[in-house]
Amino acid sequence: MKLYTKTQVILFTITGITITAIFAPILSVKLLNKNYSKKIEVSTKAEEEKSANSSEELFEFQKTESSEYTQLVSTDTSFTVDEKQNINVYEKCSPAVVNINTQVTGVNWFLEPIVQDGGSGSGSIIDNRGYVLTNVHVIKGASKIYVSLSDGTQYEASIIGQDADSDLAVIKFTPPEGTVLNTISFGDSTKLKVGQKVIAIGNPYGFDRTMTTGIISALGRPLKDSSTNRIIRNMIQTDTAINPGNSGGPLLDTNGRMIGINTMIYSSSGSSSGIGFSVPAETAVRVTSDLLKYGKVRRGQLDLTPIQLTRTIAEYARLDISQGLLVSRTEKGGNAEKAGIVEGTQAVRYGYNQNIFYLGGDVITAIDGIATTTYADYLSALESKRPGDKVTITLHRNGKDRKVDVILSDN
């Protein structure tokens, strides 16, 4: 037997403990990983079996639900009362709404005349002979006008008459013989109420016969047309979307009657999202009738020459007011002279062109109670008046106001 010294025994013992301390954790981790792998395999198999069973159940459920849903959709075709109104108005009126495109004459670099694309807008067929009502600004400056119908056909149109004071115009195209045109009839705009539902149909941004809905937001709005610097009174205000291309199209009630002609929007941001305005049908009927009959609108007029007052003119003439229409001249034997309206006597030159007018006459401050502080007000106050109508003129003379009645003459 081999004997070990005490020192050797101690050394071997320490070495064994050290080796065990090093390799024991490694062996433990391997055993744990082996056992954990077995658990994962068992768990994965169980999950796969459960998932397969769930998929089969879900598939059966989806088949049942899909069948029931398909059956529900295919049988439900009802509409609300409001939806039915919209659909009926669109089907009735959209074929009578036309798309208007224009061409204008320009010049090239060699100062030669060339034809260019102009503007576009909408219009309403108001007569089965091909008469279309639209806005003046839609056809302004056009050398050629084209009308596109709902069936895709296009015709060249001519101007029958236009009226800048109301921004309304009538144009006409000639359809083939035997063609039956859809038309839109006028409604009664005098009976409109704020809050009443209205519908607009037009061609915004070139998208033919688009319908928008809204309500009447206000009535009797005076609005200044920036292109003509004239005031159009009694406009219908609406929140119905009126975008570029809608101009000239109809504003309709829920019975499909045209109660207004969409004319412009007001937007502080410069975008199309703003307040819409329409010329009332009451004005359109009167203007259209005259345009078809005379080619112009017959309005009553005063036989005088008015000059819009400015502060400079008022100070020079030593007047105690600075707003109104100074009567420069009255027509000899005309209605103004017969009513006792006094003309000016002192000739002066004023303005860039040094035009001559006369100081010392009456100042018109109102017509039938409508203030006339500007020339636009003056024209607007007479816009709805007919030849033979009697109006009351408020005059300012020698620091005092007085009123006279005048029978309007033909323009």
Tab-separated table of C-alpha atoms in Angstrom:
chain	number	residue	atom	x	y	z
A	1	MET	CA	0.000	0.000	0.000
A	2	LYS	CA	1.206	3.429	-1.019
A	3	LEU	CA	1.191	5.950	1.779
A	4	TYR	CA	0.684	9.694	1.326
A	5	THR	CA	2.029	12.260	3.557
A	6	LYS	CA	-0.288	14.619	5.397
A	7	THR	CA	0.700	17.438	3.098
A	8	GLN	CA	-0.219	15.463	-0.020
A	9	VAL	CA	-3.650	14.523	1.385
A	10	ILE	CA	-4.439	18.148	2.076
A	11	LEU	CA	-3.285	19.167	-1.423
A	12	PHE	CA	-5.409	16.485	-3.169
A	13	THR	CA	-8.464	17.466	-1.130
A	14	ILE	CA	-8.160	21.136	-2.037
A	15	THR	CA	-7.701	20.254	-5.742
A	16	GLY	CA	-10.824	18.067	-5.762
A	17	ILE	CA	-12.946	20.729	-4.151
A	18	THR	CA	-11.728	23.279	-6.682
A	19	ILE	CA	-12.525	21.046	-9.701
A	20	THR	CA	-15.977	20.252	-8.338
A	21	ALA	CA	-16.694	23.943	-7.789
A	22	ILE	CA	-15.756	24.712	-11.402
A	23	PHE	CA	-17.622	21.963	-13.297
A	24	ALA	CA	-20.720	21.470	-11.124
A	25	PRO	CA	-22.595	24.628	-12.362
A	26	ILE	CA	-21.922	23.747	-15.993
A	27	LEU	CA	-23.349	20.268	-15.558
A	28	SER	CA	-26.372	21.688	-13.755
A	29	VAL	CA	-27.122	24.153	-16.600
A	30	LYS	CA	-26.955	21.391	-19.209
A	31	LEU	CA	-29.360	19.241	-17.234
A	32	LEU	CA	-31.763	22.164	-16.768
A	33	ASN	CA	-31.658	23.066	-20.476
A	34	LYS	CA	-32.363	19.480	-21.401
A	35	ASN	CA	-35.363	19.315	-19.088
A	36	TYR	CA	-36.605	22.781	-20.223
A	37	SER	CA	-36.345	21.752	-23.884
A	38	LYS	CA	-38.487	18.763	-23.186
A	39	LYS	CA	-41.065	20.986	-21.478
A	40	ILE	CA	-41.069	23.413	-24.417
A	41	GLU	CA	-41.615	20.576	-26.868
A	42	VAL	CA	-44.536	19.290	-24.844
A	43	SER	CA	-46.007	22.823	-24.485
A	44	THR	CA	-45.602	23.613	-28.208
A	45	LYS	CA	-47.380	20.414	-29.209
A	46	ALA	CA	-50.237	21.253	-26.854
A	47	GLU	CA	-50.517	24.817	-28.208
A	48	GLU	CA	-50.513	23.591	-31.795
A	49	GLU	CA	-53.296	21.141	-31.036
A	50	LYS	CA	-55.270	23.881	-29.245
A	51	SER	CA	-54.688	26.388	-32.096
A	52	ALA	CA	-55.827	23.878	-34.676
A	53	ASN	CA	-59.001	23.225	-32.736
A	54	SER	CA	-59.610	26.992	-32.327
A	55	SER	CA	-59.061	27.650	-36.053
A	56	GLU	CA	-61.610	25.028	-36.970
A	57	GLU	CA	-64.113	26.552	-34.532
A	58	LEU	CA	-63.416	30.132	-35.810
A	59	PHE	CA	-63.784	29.017	-39.433
A	60	GLU	CA	-67.151	27.461	-38.675
A	61	PHE	CA	-68.201	30.664	-36.814
A	62	GLN	CA	-67.095	32.937	-39.675
A	63	LYS	CA	-68.974	30.828	-42.197
A	64	THR	CA	-72.137	31.197	-40.163
A	65	GLU	CA	-71.705	34.956	-39.525
A	66	SER	CA	-70.745	35.695	-43.159
A	67	SER	CA	-73.835	33.950	-44.431
A	68	GLU	CA	-76.094	35.874	-42.073
A	69	TYR	CA	-74.379	39.249	-42.864
A	70	THR	CA	-74.594	38.715	-46.622
A	71	GLN	CA	-78.259	37.937	-46.334
A	72	LEU	CA	-78.822	41.103	-44.243
A	73	VAL	CA	-77.044	43.471	-46.715
A	74	SER	CA	-78.707	42.047	-49.788
A	75	THR	CA	-82.194	42.579	-48.404
A	76	ASP	CA	-81.821	46.061	-46.780
A	77	THR	CA	-82.302	48.780	-49.474
A	78	SER	CA	-84.256	51.384	-47.515
A	79	PHE	CA	-83.382	55.121	-47.400
A	80	THR	CA	-84.190	57.822	-44.908
A	81	VAL	CA	-86.650	60.550	-45.826
A	82	ASP	CA	-83.778	63.021	-46.181
A	83	GLU	CA	-81.843	60.663	-48.460
A	84	LYS	CA	-84.903	60.105	-50.630
A	85	GLN	CA	-85.316	63.879	-51.033
A	86	ASN	CA	-81.699	64.260	-52.110
A	87	ILE	CA	-81.911	61.378	-54.570
A	88	ASN	CA	-85.169	62.592	-56.099
A	89	VAL	CA	-83.907	66.163	-56.560
A	90	TYR	CA	-80.657	64.982	-58.128
A	91	GLU	CA	-82.372	62.579	-60.530
A	92	LYS	CA	-84.924	65.220	-61.492
A	93	CYS	CA	-82.622	68.247	-61.899
A	94	SER	CA	-79.086	67.113	-62.704
A	95	PRO	CA	-79.886	66.387	-66.407
A	96	ALA	CA	-80.877	70.075	-66.738
A	97	VAL	CA	-77.582	71.365	-65.289
A	98	VAL	CA	-74.947	72.073	-67.932
A	99	ASN	CA	-71.204	72.590	-67.853
A	100	ILE	CA	-70.081	75.839	-69.518
A	101	ASN	CA	-66.559	76.293	-70.918
A	102	THR	CA	-65.305	79.375	-72.714
A	103	GLN	CA	-62.498	80.426	-74.986
A	104	VAL	CA	-61.027	83.916	-75.043
A	105	THR	CA	-58.916	85.765	-77.588
A	106	GLY	CA	-55.399	86.664	-76.527
A	107	VAL	CA	-52.154	87.690	-78.228
A	108	ASN	CA	-48.857	85.882	-78.606
A	109	TRP	CA	-45.311	87.239	-78.478
A	110	PHE	CA	-45.709	88.579	-82.010
A	111	LEU	CA	-48.919	90.440	-81.031
A	112	GLU	CA	-50.955	88.047	-83.160
A	113	PRO	CA	-54.467	87.091	-81.963
A	114	ILE	CA	-54.744	83.547	-80.615
A	115	VAL	CA	-57.568	81.576	-78.985
A	116	GLN	CA	-57.010	80.477	-75.398
A	117	ASP	CA	-59.002	78.517	-72.850
A	118	GLY	CA	-61.109	80.810	-70.693
A	119	GLY	CA	-63.160	80.048	-67.619
A	120	SER	CA	-65.713	77.408	-66.749
A	121	GLY	CA	-68.906	77.301	-64.772
A	122	SER	CA	-72.419	75.938	-64.618
A	123	GLY	CA	-75.834	76.825	-65.959
A	124	SER	CA	-79.468	75.720	-65.879
A	125	ILE	CA	-81.610	74.911	-68.910
A	126	ILE	CA	-84.742	77.018	-68.393
A	127	ASP	CA	-86.422	76.415	-71.771
A	128	ASN	CA	-86.577	73.336	-74.007
A	129	ARG	CA	-85.458	75.466	-76.961
A	130	GLY	CA	-81.950	75.593	-75.470
A	131	TYR	CA	-81.967	78.726	-73.313
A	132	VAL	CA	-79.527	78.537	-70.384
A	133	LEU	CA	-79.329	80.816	-67.332
A	134	THR	CA	-75.863	81.453	-65.860
A	135	ASN	CA	-73.670	84.216	-64.402
A	136	VAL	CA	-72.154	87.095	-66.334
A	137	HIS	CA	-68.710	86.416	-64.869
A	138	VAL	CA	-68.801	82.838	-66.211
A	139	ILE	CA	-68.950	84.050	-69.839
A	140	LYS	CA	-67.169	87.390	-69.421
A	141	GLY	CA	-64.774	88.152	-72.275
A	142	ALA	CA	-65.565	84.902	-74.106
A	143	SER	CA	-65.071	84.667	-77.851
A	144	LYS	CA	-66.605	81.181	-77.882
A	145	ILE	CA	-68.953	79.481	-75.424
A	146	TYR	CA	-69.512	75.726	-75.223
A	147	VAL	CA	-72.317	73.971	-73.357
A	148	SER	CA	-71.904	70.323	-72.301
A	149	LEU	CA	-75.030	68.306	-71.451
A	150	SER	CA	-75.403	65.401	-69.055
A	151	ASP	CA	-75.308	62.876	-71.928
A	152	GLY	CA	-71.836	64.089	-72.931
A	153	THR	CA	-72.879	66.062	-76.025
A	154	GLN	CA	-71.438	69.544	-76.505
A	155	TYR	CA	-72.838	72.545	-78.380
A	156	GLU	CA	-71.606	76.037	-79.131
A	157	ALA	CA	-73.780	78.730	-77.563
A	158	SER	CA	-74.379	82.433	-78.182
A	159	ILE	CA	-75.192	85.257	-75.765
A	160	ILE	CA	-78.824	86.392	-75.744
A	161	GLY	CA	-78.344	89.052	-73.093
A	162	GLN	CA	-76.418	89.829	-69.923
A	163	ASP	CA	-76.942	92.091	-66.945
A	164	ALA	CA	-73.918	93.142	-64.894
A	165	ASP	CA	-76.070	94.666	-62.135
A	166	SER	CA	-77.424	91.233	-61.159
A	167	ASP	CA	-74.549	89.129	-62.589
A	168	LEU	CA	-77.062	87.124	-64.643
A	169	ALA	CA	-76.854	86.156	-68.299
A	170	VAL	CA	-78.884	84.078	-70.758
A	171	ILE	CA	-77.150	82.074	-73.474
A	172	LYS	CA	-78.622	79.735	-76.092
A	173	PHE	CA	-77.537	76.595	-77.899
A	174	THR	CA	-79.419	74.796	-80.660
A	175	PRO	CA	-80.005	71.083	-80.013
A	176	PRO	CA	-80.715	68.657	-82.884
A	177	GLU	CA	-84.316	68.581	-84.050
A	178	GLY	CA	-86.425	66.227	-81.973
A	179	THR	CA	-84.179	66.477	-78.900
A	180	VAL	CA	-86.135	66.662	-75.648
A	181	LEU	CA	-84.275	68.768	-73.089
A	182	ASN	CA	-84.724	68.596	-69.340
A	183	THR	CA	-85.486	71.983	-67.776
A	184	ILE	CA	-85.553	73.477	-64.280
A	185	SER	CA	-88.503	75.577	-63.172
A	186	PHE	CA	-88.294	78.632	-60.901
A	187	GLY	CA	-89.493	78.552	-57.316
A	188	ASP	CA	-90.760	81.388	-55.115
A	189	SER	CA	-87.779	82.926	-53.312
A	190	THR	CA	-90.014	85.405	-51.451
A	191	LYS	CA	-91.279	82.605	-49.196
A	192	LEU	CA	-87.887	81.233	-48.148
A	193	LYS	CA	-87.068	80.795	-44.459
A	194	VAL	CA	-83.738	80.765	-42.648
A	195	GLY	CA	-82.957	77.165	-41.732
A	196	GLN	CA	-84.690	75.749	-44.811
A	197	LYS	CA	-82.800	72.933	-46.523
A	198	VAL	CA	-81.342	73.746	-49.938
A	199	ILE	CA	-79.411	71.777	-52.549
A	200	ALA	CA	-76.794	72.961	-55.045
A	201	ILE	CA	-75.857	71.165	-58.256
A	202	GLY	CA	-72.932	72.295	-60.395
A	203	ASN	CA	-69.585	71.424	-61.901
A	204	PRO	CA	-66.946	72.304	-59.272
A	205	TYR	CA	-63.348	71.897	-60.462
A	206	GLY	CA	-64.630	70.193	-63.622
A	207	PHE	CA	-66.425	67.361	-61.774
A	208	ASP	CA	-69.720	67.267	-63.671
A	209	ARG	CA	-73.045	67.574	-61.865
A	210	THR	CA	-71.870	67.432	-58.254
A	211	MET	CA	-74.511	67.834	-55.542
A	212	THR	CA	-74.025	69.476	-52.145
A	213	THR	CA	-76.572	70.184	-49.437
A	214	GLY	CA	-76.991	72.739	-46.674
A	215	ILE	CA	-79.406	75.281	-45.292
A	216	ILE	CA	-80.321	78.910	-45.858
A	217	SER	CA	-78.159	80.839	-43.401
A	218	ALA	CA	-79.598	84.323	-44.010
A	219	LEU	CA	-81.788	86.280	-46.414
A	220	GLY	CA	-81.707	89.762	-47.912
A	221	ARG	CA	-77.931	90.122	-47.845
A	222	PRO	CA	-76.442	93.034	-49.842
A	223	LEU	CA	-73.172	91.984	-51.439
A	224	LYS	CA	-70.627	93.967	-53.417
A	225	ASP	CA	-69.381	92.343	-56.619
A	226	SER	CA	-65.646	93.064	-56.721
A	227	SER	CA	-65.487	92.599	-60.502
A	228	THR	CA	-68.131	95.276	-61.249
A	229	ASN	CA	-67.929	97.253	-57.994
A	230	ARG	CA	-71.719	97.086	-57.802
A	231	ILE	CA	-73.902	95.957	-54.937
A	232	ILE	CA	-76.321	93.076	-55.491
A	233	ARG	CA	-79.117	93.245	-52.928
A	234	ASN	CA	-81.348	90.573	-51.400
A	235	MET	CA	-78.814	87.780	-51.884
A	236	ILE	CA	-79.474	84.355	-50.345
A	237	GLN	CA	-76.730	83.290	-47.932
A	238	THR	CA	-76.152	79.547	-47.583
A	239	ASP	CA	-73.655	77.141	-46.053
A	240	THR	CA	-74.081	74.817	-49.036
A	241	ALA	CA	-70.647	74.321	-50.596
A	242	ILE	CA	-70.228	76.572	-53.640
A	243	ASN	CA	-66.825	76.035	-55.235
A	244	PRO	CA	-65.163	77.341	-58.424
A	245	GLY	CA	-67.198	75.865	-61.277
A	246	ASN	CA	-70.476	76.002	-59.326
A	247	SER	CA	-71.110	79.593	-60.422
A	248	GLY	CA	-74.264	79.880	-62.512
A	249	GLY	CA	-75.686	76.598	-61.257
A	250	PRO	CA	-79.034	76.276	-59.471
A	251	LEU	CA	-79.788	76.493	-55.766
A	252	LEU	CA	-82.790	74.207	-55.292
A	253	ASP	CA	-85.433	73.521	-52.676
A	254	THR	CA	-86.388	69.972	-51.727
A	255	ASN	CA	-88.991	69.892	-54.521
A	256	GLY	CA	-86.353	70.551	-57.159
A	257	ARG	CA	-87.401	74.141	-57.890
A	258	MET	CA	-84.710	76.757	-58.540
A	259	ILE	CA	-84.924	79.334	-55.766
A	260	GLY	CA	-81.520	80.895	-56.453
A	261	ILE	CA	-78.575	81.061	-58.841
A	262	ASN	CA	-75.243	80.283	-57.168
A	263	THR	CA	-72.986	83.264	-57.738
A	264	MET	CA	-70.062	83.606	-55.348
A	265	ILE	CA	-68.455	82.703	-52.054
A	266	TYR	CA	-66.927	84.825	-49.341
A	267	SER	CA	-63.822	83.403	-47.711
A	268	SER	CA	-61.336	85.186	-45.451
A	269	SER	CA	-58.720	82.484	-46.132
A	270	GLY	CA	-58.974	82.713	-49.908
A	271	SER	CA	-60.052	79.066	-50.145
A	272	SER	CA	-63.390	77.781	-51.370
A	273	SER	CA	-64.607	76.943	-47.888
A	274	GLY	CA	-66.627	79.990	-46.946
A	275	ILE	CA	-70.106	81.515	-47.108
A	276	GLY	CA	-72.030	80.982	-50.336
A	277	PHE	CA	-74.345	83.536	-51.955
A	278	SER	CA	-77.058	83.103	-54.565
A	279	VAL	CA	-79.120	85.570	-56.583
A	280	PRO	CA	-82.782	84.993	-55.580
A	281	ALA	CA	-85.196	83.533	-58.121
A	282	GLU	CA	-87.389	86.629	-57.792
A	283	THR	CA	-84.603	88.708	-59.344
A	284	ALA	CA	-83.722	86.003	-61.882
A	285	VAL	CA	-87.288	85.775	-63.213
A	286	ARG	CA	-87.494	89.544	-63.782
A	287	VAL	CA	-84.022	89.781	-65.346
A	288	THR	CA	-84.451	86.684	-67.521
A	289	SER	CA	-87.796	87.902	-68.834
A	290	ASP	CA	-86.294	91.204	-69.955
A	291	LEU	CA	-83.181	89.592	-71.446
A	292	LEU	CA	-85.287	87.231	-73.527
A	293	LYS	CA	-87.630	89.988	-74.655
A	294	TYR	CA	-85.351	93.009	-75.057
A	295	GLY	CA	-81.794	91.674	-74.839
A	296	LYS	CA	-81.258	93.940	-71.823
A	297	VAL	CA	-82.939	94.705	-68.511
A	298	ARG	CA	-85.314	97.675	-68.582
A	299	ARG	CA	-84.835	99.628	-65.383
A	300	GLY	CA	-86.331	102.906	-64.305
A	301	GLN	CA	-83.872	105.767	-64.153
A	302	LEU	CA	-83.491	109.342	-63.028
A	303	ASP	CA	-82.788	111.845	-65.784
A	304	LEU	CA	-79.717	113.363	-64.158
A	305	THR	CA	-75.931	113.082	-63.927
A	306	PRO	CA	-74.759	112.123	-60.411
A	307	ILE	CA	-71.233	112.601	-59.041
A	308	GLN	CA	-70.107	110.646	-55.991
A	309	LEU	CA	-69.015	113.006	-53.245
A	310	THR	CA	-65.575	112.756	-51.681
A	311	ARG	CA	-64.200	114.659	-48.706
A	312	THR	CA	-62.082	116.760	-51.065
A	313	ILE	CA	-65.073	117.759	-53.209
A	314	ALA	CA	-67.212	118.420	-50.143
A	315	GLU	CA	-64.566	120.676	-48.583
A	316	TYR	CA	-63.989	122.553	-51.839
A	317	ALA	CA	-67.756	123.080	-52.331
A	318	ARG	CA	-68.115	123.968	-48.624
A	319	LEU	CA	-70.780	121.337	-48.055
A	320	ASP	CA	-71.775	120.226	-44.581
A	321	ILE	CA	-71.940	116.548	-45.689
A	322	SER	CA	-69.317	114.433	-47.448
A	323	GLN	CA	-71.342	111.394	-48.536
A	324	GLY	CA	-73.990	111.135	-51.215
A	325	LEU	CA	-74.521	111.804	-54.937
A	326	LEU	CA	-74.042	115.373	-56.080
A	327	VAL	CA	-76.459	116.324	-58.876
A	328	SER	CA	-74.191	117.790	-61.545
A	329	ARG	CA	-76.759	118.098	-64.348
A	330	THR	CA	-80.446	117.344	-64.917
A	331	GLU	CA	-81.890	116.522	-68.329
A	332	LYS	CA	-83.986	119.336	-69.770
A	333	GLY	CA	-87.631	118.383	-69.448
A	334	GLY	CA	-86.702	115.136	-67.719
A	335	ASN	CA	-88.262	113.594	-64.622
A	336	ALA	CA	-85.634	115.039	-62.240
A	337	GLU	CA	-86.174	118.604	-63.448
A	338	LYS	CA	-89.952	118.183	-63.299
A	339	ALA	CA	-89.672	116.967	-59.693
A	340	GLY	CA	-87.746	120.101	-58.724
A	341	ILE	CA	-84.300	118.585	-58.316
A	342	VAL	CA	-81.672	121.332	-58.630
A	343	GLU	CA	-78.572	120.900	-60.800
A	344	GLY	CA	-75.124	122.480	-60.321
A	345	THR	CA	-74.054	125.781	-61.820
A	346	GLN	CA	-70.334	126.116	-61.054
A	347	ALA	CA	-68.128	124.226	-63.534
A	348	VAL	CA	-64.984	122.617	-62.087
A	349	ARG	CA	-62.358	120.126	-63.254
A	350	TYR	CA	-61.494	117.169	-61.063
A	351	GLY	CA	-59.635	113.883	-61.186
A	352	TYR	CA	-56.853	112.408	-63.294
A	353	ASN	CA	-58.720	113.063	-66.552
A	354	GLN	CA	-59.742	116.553	-65.454
A	355	ASN	CA	-63.406	115.830	-66.161
A	356	ILE	CA	-65.811	118.759	-65.892
A	357	PHE	CA	-68.801	118.654	-63.532
A	358	TYR	CA	-70.897	121.269	-61.775
A	359	LEU	CA	-71.104	122.270	-58.118
A	360	GLY	CA	-74.022	123.895	-56.348
A	361	GLY	CA	-76.702	121.270	-56.992
A	362	ASP	CA	-78.675	119.013	-54.644
A	363	VAL	CA	-77.096	115.983	-52.960
A	364	ILE	CA	-79.081	112.723	-53.149
A	365	THR	CA	-78.730	110.879	-49.832
A	366	ALA	CA	-81.397	108.157	-50.210
A	367	ILE	CA	-83.820	106.532	-52.670
A	368	ASP	CA	-86.912	104.948	-51.148
A	369	GLY	CA	-85.154	104.904	-47.798
A	370	ILE	CA	-82.020	103.164	-49.119
A	371	ALA	CA	-78.932	105.222	-48.282
A	372	THR	CA	-76.937	106.289	-51.342
A	373	THR	CA	-73.494	107.083	-49.990
A	374	THR	CA	-71.790	105.728	-53.137
A	375	TYR	CA	-72.542	105.398	-56.834
A	376	ALA	CA	-72.866	101.635	-56.314
A	377	ASP	CA	-75.604	102.317	-53.747
A	378	TYR	CA	-77.355	104.574	-56.255
A	379	LEU	CA	-77.402	101.866	-58.953
A	380	SER	CA	-78.422	99.214	-56.461
A	381	ALA	CA	-81.361	101.282	-55.192
A	382	LEU	CA	-82.705	101.532	-58.755
A	383	GLU	CA	-81.869	97.935	-59.761
A	384	SER	CA	-85.342	96.519	-59.149
A	385	LYS	CA	-87.262	99.596	-60.313
A	386	ARG	CA	-89.215	99.603	-63.571
A	387	PRO	CA	-89.967	102.486	-65.928
A	388	GLY	CA	-93.058	104.267	-64.624
A	389	ASP	CA	-92.401	103.388	-60.966
A	390	LYS	CA	-92.585	106.233	-58.453
A	391	VAL	CA	-89.675	106.619	-56.045
A	392	THR	CA	-89.063	109.000	-53.167
A	393	ILE	CA	-85.748	110.840	-53.361
A	394	THR	CA	-84.182	112.332	-50.213
A	395	LEU	CA	-82.222	115.487	-51.063
A	396	HIS	CA	-79.815	117.613	-49.036
A	397	ARG	CA	-79.904	121.300	-49.965
A	398	ASN	CA	-78.562	124.308	-48.062
A	399	GLY	CA	-78.031	122.282	-44.900
A	400	LYS	CA	-81.552	120.802	-44.869
A	401	ASP	CA	-83.108	117.524	-46.015
A	402	ARG	CA	-86.219	117.337	-48.180
A	403	LYS	CA	-88.068	114.636	-50.105
A	404	VAL	CA	-89.472	114.652	-53.633
A	405	ASP	CA	-91.349	112.012	-55.632
A	406	VAL	CA	-90.104	111.119	-59.106
A	407	ILE	CA	-91.664	108.954	-61.847
A	408	LEU	CA	-88.837	106.906	-63.352
A	409	SER	CA	-88.177	106.951	-67.084
A	410	ASP	CA	-86.935	104.168	-69.351
A	411	ASN	CA	-83.219	103.534	-69.617
